[in-house]
Amino acid sequence: QVQLVESGGGLVRAGDSLRLSCVASGRTFSSDAMGWFRQAPGKEREFVAVLRWTPRSTGYAESVKGRFTISRDNAKNTVYLQMNTLKPEDTAVYYCAAGSYSTNAARYDYWGRGTQVTVSS
């Protein structure tokens, strides 16, 4: 059974940092692109970041570029999202996904259940 499990969310203040983790199990994801998406209340799910291992490539939403960093540890089947200088508008449920290298959520085959990030002003 393929599973993606996110962790690391929480309640922080504007300007703080958080690191989200996503552990994949059930199969090896080294050949997949791993992405992070988020969904705020009343809004559509939106792309945040994506990483492809071979060839190595990353992509970020404009709103998080320079503040967020995606990385992965293939040995641990884990992908991370380091979030710095958090803003209240970053408040959302963050989802990890595995699939094709894309900003389009429909291109991802596997999804986690999400972890809540709340940033107070």
PDB file of C-alpha atoms in Angstrom:
ATOM      1  CA  GLN A   1       0.000   0.000   0.000  1.00  0.00           C
ATOM      2  CA  VAL A   2       1.470   3.315  -1.108  1.00  0.00           C
ATOM      3  CA  GLN A   3       1.389   6.032   1.530  1.00  0.00           C
ATOM      4  CA  LEU A   4       2.626   9.580   1.838  1.00  0.00           C
ATOM      5  CA  VAL A   5       2.580  10.969   5.366  1.00  0.00           C
ATOM      6  CA  GLU A   6       3.268  14.623   6.081  1.00  0.00           C
ATOM      7  CA  SER A   7       4.421  16.072   9.381  1.00  0.00           C
ATOM      8  CA  GLY A   8       5.948  19.241  10.787  1.00  0.00           C
ATOM      9  CA  GLY A   9       3.039  21.637  10.552  1.00  0.00           C
ATOM     10  CA  GLY A  10       1.991  23.879  13.391  1.00  0.00           C
ATOM     11  CA  LEU A  11       1.144  27.348  14.625  1.00  0.00           C
ATOM     12  CA  VAL A  12       3.903  29.928  14.230  1.00  0.00           C
ATOM     13  CA  ARG A  13       4.285  33.687  14.058  1.00  0.00           C
ATOM     14  CA  ALA A  14       5.033  35.722  10.968  1.00  0.00           C
ATOM     15  CA  GLY A  15       8.750  35.609  10.236  1.00  0.00           C
ATOM     16  CA  ASP A  16       9.250  32.186  11.800  1.00  0.00           C
ATOM     17  CA  SER A  17      10.381  29.021  10.045  1.00  0.00           C
ATOM     18  CA  LEU A  18       9.019  25.494   9.764  1.00  0.00           C
ATOM     19  CA  ARG A  19      10.241  22.353   8.060  1.00  0.00           C
ATOM     20  CA  LEU A  20       7.682  19.962   6.685  1.00  0.00           C
ATOM     21  CA  SER A  21       8.518  16.323   6.051  1.00  0.00           C
ATOM     22  CA  CYS A  22       6.826  13.750   3.866  1.00  0.00           C
ATOM     23  CA  VAL A  23       7.700  10.093   4.276  1.00  0.00           C
ATOM     24  CA  ALA A  24       6.787   7.787   1.416  1.00  0.00           C
ATOM     25  CA  SER A  25       6.217   4.079   1.849  1.00  0.00           C
ATOM     26  CA  GLY A  26       4.943   1.199  -0.199  1.00  0.00           C
ATOM     27  CA  ARG A  27       7.439   1.610  -3.010  1.00  0.00           C
ATOM     28  CA  THR A  28      10.496   3.585  -4.004  1.00  0.00           C
ATOM     29  CA  PHE A  29       9.826   7.084  -5.249  1.00  0.00           C
ATOM     30  CA  SER A  30      13.325   7.925  -6.426  1.00  0.00           C
ATOM     31  CA  SER A  31      12.202   8.158 -10.061  1.00  0.00           C
ATOM     32  CA  ASP A  32       9.126  10.272  -9.286  1.00  0.00           C
ATOM     33  CA  ALA A  33       8.890  13.989  -8.975  1.00  0.00           C
ATOM     34  CA  MET A  34       7.833  15.018  -5.480  1.00  0.00           C
ATOM     35  CA  GLY A  35       5.735  18.094  -5.002  1.00  0.00           C
ATOM     36  CA  TRP A  36       4.176  20.224  -2.317  1.00  0.00           C
ATOM     37  CA  PHE A  37       0.795  21.854  -2.715  1.00  0.00           C
ATOM     38  CA  ARG A  38      -1.326  23.853  -0.293  1.00  0.00           C
ATOM     39  CA  GLN A  39      -4.960  24.711   0.155  1.00  0.00           C
ATOM     40  CA  ALA A  40      -6.261  27.606   2.218  1.00  0.00           C
ATOM     41  CA  PRO A  41      -9.877  27.747   3.439  1.00  0.00           C
ATOM     42  CA  GLY A  42     -12.213  28.649   0.607  1.00  0.00           C
ATOM     43  CA  LYS A  43      -9.467  28.504  -2.001  1.00  0.00           C
ATOM     44  CA  GLU A  44      -8.315  26.073  -4.660  1.00  0.00           C
ATOM     45  CA  ARG A  45      -5.354  23.798  -4.059  1.00  0.00           C
ATOM     46  CA  GLU A  46      -2.245  25.520  -5.378  1.00  0.00           C
ATOM     47  CA  PHE A  47       1.238  24.475  -6.351  1.00  0.00           C
ATOM     48  CA  VAL A  48       4.060  25.337  -3.969  1.00  0.00           C
ATOM     49  CA  ALA A  49       7.211  23.464  -5.007  1.00  0.00           C
ATOM     50  CA  VAL A  50       8.430  20.430  -6.950  1.00  0.00           C
ATOM     51  CA  LEU A  51      11.673  18.495  -7.154  1.00  0.00           C
ATOM     52  CA  ARG A  52      12.838  15.949  -9.698  1.00  0.00           C
ATOM     53  CA  TRP A  53      15.886  13.861  -8.887  1.00  0.00           C
ATOM     54  CA  THR A  54      16.988  12.832 -12.420  1.00  0.00           C
ATOM     55  CA  PRO A  55      17.696  15.168 -14.043  1.00  0.00           C
ATOM     56  CA  ARG A  56      17.906  17.324 -10.945  1.00  0.00           C
ATOM     57  CA  SER A  57      15.435  20.156 -11.176  1.00  0.00           C
ATOM     58  CA  THR A  58      13.279  22.217  -8.843  1.00  0.00           C
ATOM     59  CA  GLY A  59      10.413  24.620  -9.307  1.00  0.00           C
ATOM     60  CA  TYR A  60       8.649  27.061  -7.017  1.00  0.00           C
ATOM     61  CA  ALA A  61       5.543  29.190  -6.996  1.00  0.00           C
ATOM     62  CA  GLU A  62       6.381  32.871  -7.297  1.00  0.00           C
ATOM     63  CA  SER A  63       4.785  33.523  -3.931  1.00  0.00           C
ATOM     64  CA  VAL A  64       7.312  31.306  -2.104  1.00  0.00           C
ATOM     65  CA  LYS A  65      10.424  31.697  -4.260  1.00  0.00           C
ATOM     66  CA  GLY A  66      13.389  32.717  -2.135  1.00  0.00           C
ATOM     67  CA  ARG A  67      11.650  31.713   1.101  1.00  0.00           C
ATOM     68  CA  PHE A  68      10.890  27.995   0.657  1.00  0.00           C
ATOM     69  CA  THR A  69      13.294  25.206  -0.273  1.00  0.00           C
ATOM     70  CA  ILE A  70      12.349  21.702  -1.345  1.00  0.00           C
ATOM     71  CA  SER A  71      14.767  18.828  -0.864  1.00  0.00           C
ATOM     72  CA  ARG A  72      14.692  15.047  -0.642  1.00  0.00           C
ATOM     73  CA  ASP A  73      16.572  12.178   0.922  1.00  0.00           C
ATOM     74  CA  ASN A  74      16.131   9.163  -1.332  1.00  0.00           C
ATOM     75  CA  ALA A  75      17.698   6.845   1.206  1.00  0.00           C
ATOM     76  CA  LYS A  76      14.909   7.751   3.610  1.00  0.00           C
ATOM     77  CA  ASN A  77      12.225   8.077   0.932  1.00  0.00           C
ATOM     78  CA  THR A  78      11.526  11.502   2.398  1.00  0.00           C
ATOM     79  CA  VAL A  79      10.937  14.926   0.893  1.00  0.00           C
ATOM     80  CA  TYR A  80      11.207  18.146   2.874  1.00  0.00           C
ATOM     81  CA  LEU A  81       9.894  21.670   2.557  1.00  0.00           C
ATOM     82  CA  GLN A  82      11.915  24.237   4.476  1.00  0.00           C
ATOM     83  CA  MET A  83       9.769  27.325   4.940  1.00  0.00           C
ATOM     84  CA  ASN A  84      11.434  30.534   6.101  1.00  0.00           C
ATOM     85  CA  THR A  85      10.104  34.029   6.697  1.00  0.00           C
ATOM     86  CA  LEU A  86       6.571  32.713   6.931  1.00  0.00           C
ATOM     87  CA  LYS A  87       3.681  35.080   6.258  1.00  0.00           C
ATOM     88  CA  PRO A  88       0.028  34.903   7.339  1.00  0.00           C
ATOM     89  CA  GLU A  89      -0.901  34.236   3.708  1.00  0.00           C
ATOM     90  CA  ASP A  90       1.096  30.992   3.892  1.00  0.00           C
ATOM     91  CA  THR A  91      -1.589  29.607   6.211  1.00  0.00           C
ATOM     92  CA  ALA A  92      -3.002  26.470   4.600  1.00  0.00           C
ATOM     93  CA  VAL A  93      -3.075  22.704   4.681  1.00  0.00           C
ATOM     94  CA  TYR A  94       0.100  21.507   2.979  1.00  0.00           C
ATOM     95  CA  TYR A  95       0.031  18.331   0.912  1.00  0.00           C
ATOM     96  CA  CYS A  96       2.827  16.159  -0.345  1.00  0.00           C
ATOM     97  CA  ALA A  97       2.411  14.444  -3.722  1.00  0.00           C
ATOM     98  CA  ALA A  98       4.313  12.058  -5.993  1.00  0.00           C
ATOM     99  CA  GLY A  99       4.031  11.894  -9.759  1.00  0.00           C
ATOM    100  CA  SER A 100       5.179  13.809 -12.819  1.00  0.00           C
ATOM    101  CA  TYR A 101       7.300  16.948 -12.729  1.00  0.00           C
ATOM    102  CA  SER A 102       4.545  19.531 -12.992  1.00  0.00           C
ATOM    103  CA  THR A 103       2.812  22.460 -11.321  1.00  0.00           C
ATOM    104  CA  ASN A 104      -0.514  20.810 -12.191  1.00  0.00           C
ATOM    105  CA  ALA A 105      -2.003  18.773  -9.363  1.00  0.00           C
ATOM    106  CA  ALA A 106      -3.688  16.445 -11.860  1.00  0.00           C
ATOM    107  CA  ARG A 107      -0.256  15.120 -12.892  1.00  0.00           C
ATOM    108  CA  TYR A 108       0.364  13.606  -9.467  1.00  0.00           C
ATOM    109  CA  ASP A 109      -0.701  10.044  -8.687  1.00  0.00           C
ATOM    110  CA  TYR A 110      -0.220   9.846  -4.936  1.00  0.00           C
ATOM    111  CA  TRP A 111      -1.167  12.276  -2.207  1.00  0.00           C
ATOM    112  CA  GLY A 112      -0.734  12.581   1.522  1.00  0.00           C
ATOM    113  CA  ARG A 113      -3.495  13.677   3.861  1.00  0.00           C
ATOM    114  CA  GLY A 114      -1.928  17.029   4.628  1.00  0.00           C
ATOM    115  CA  THR A 115      -0.493  18.947   7.559  1.00  0.00           C
ATOM    116  CA  GLN A 116      -1.851  22.263   8.830  1.00  0.00           C
ATOM    117  CA  VAL A 117       0.362  25.337   8.841  1.00  0.00           C
ATOM    118  CA  THR A 118      -1.001  28.421  10.568  1.00  0.00           C
ATOM    119  CA  VAL A 119       0.930  31.687  10.589  1.00  0.00           C
ATOM    120  CA  SER A 120      -0.258  34.439  12.926  1.00  0.00           C
ATOM    121  CA  SER A 121       0.478  38.094  12.304  1.00  0.00           C
TER     122      SER A 121
END
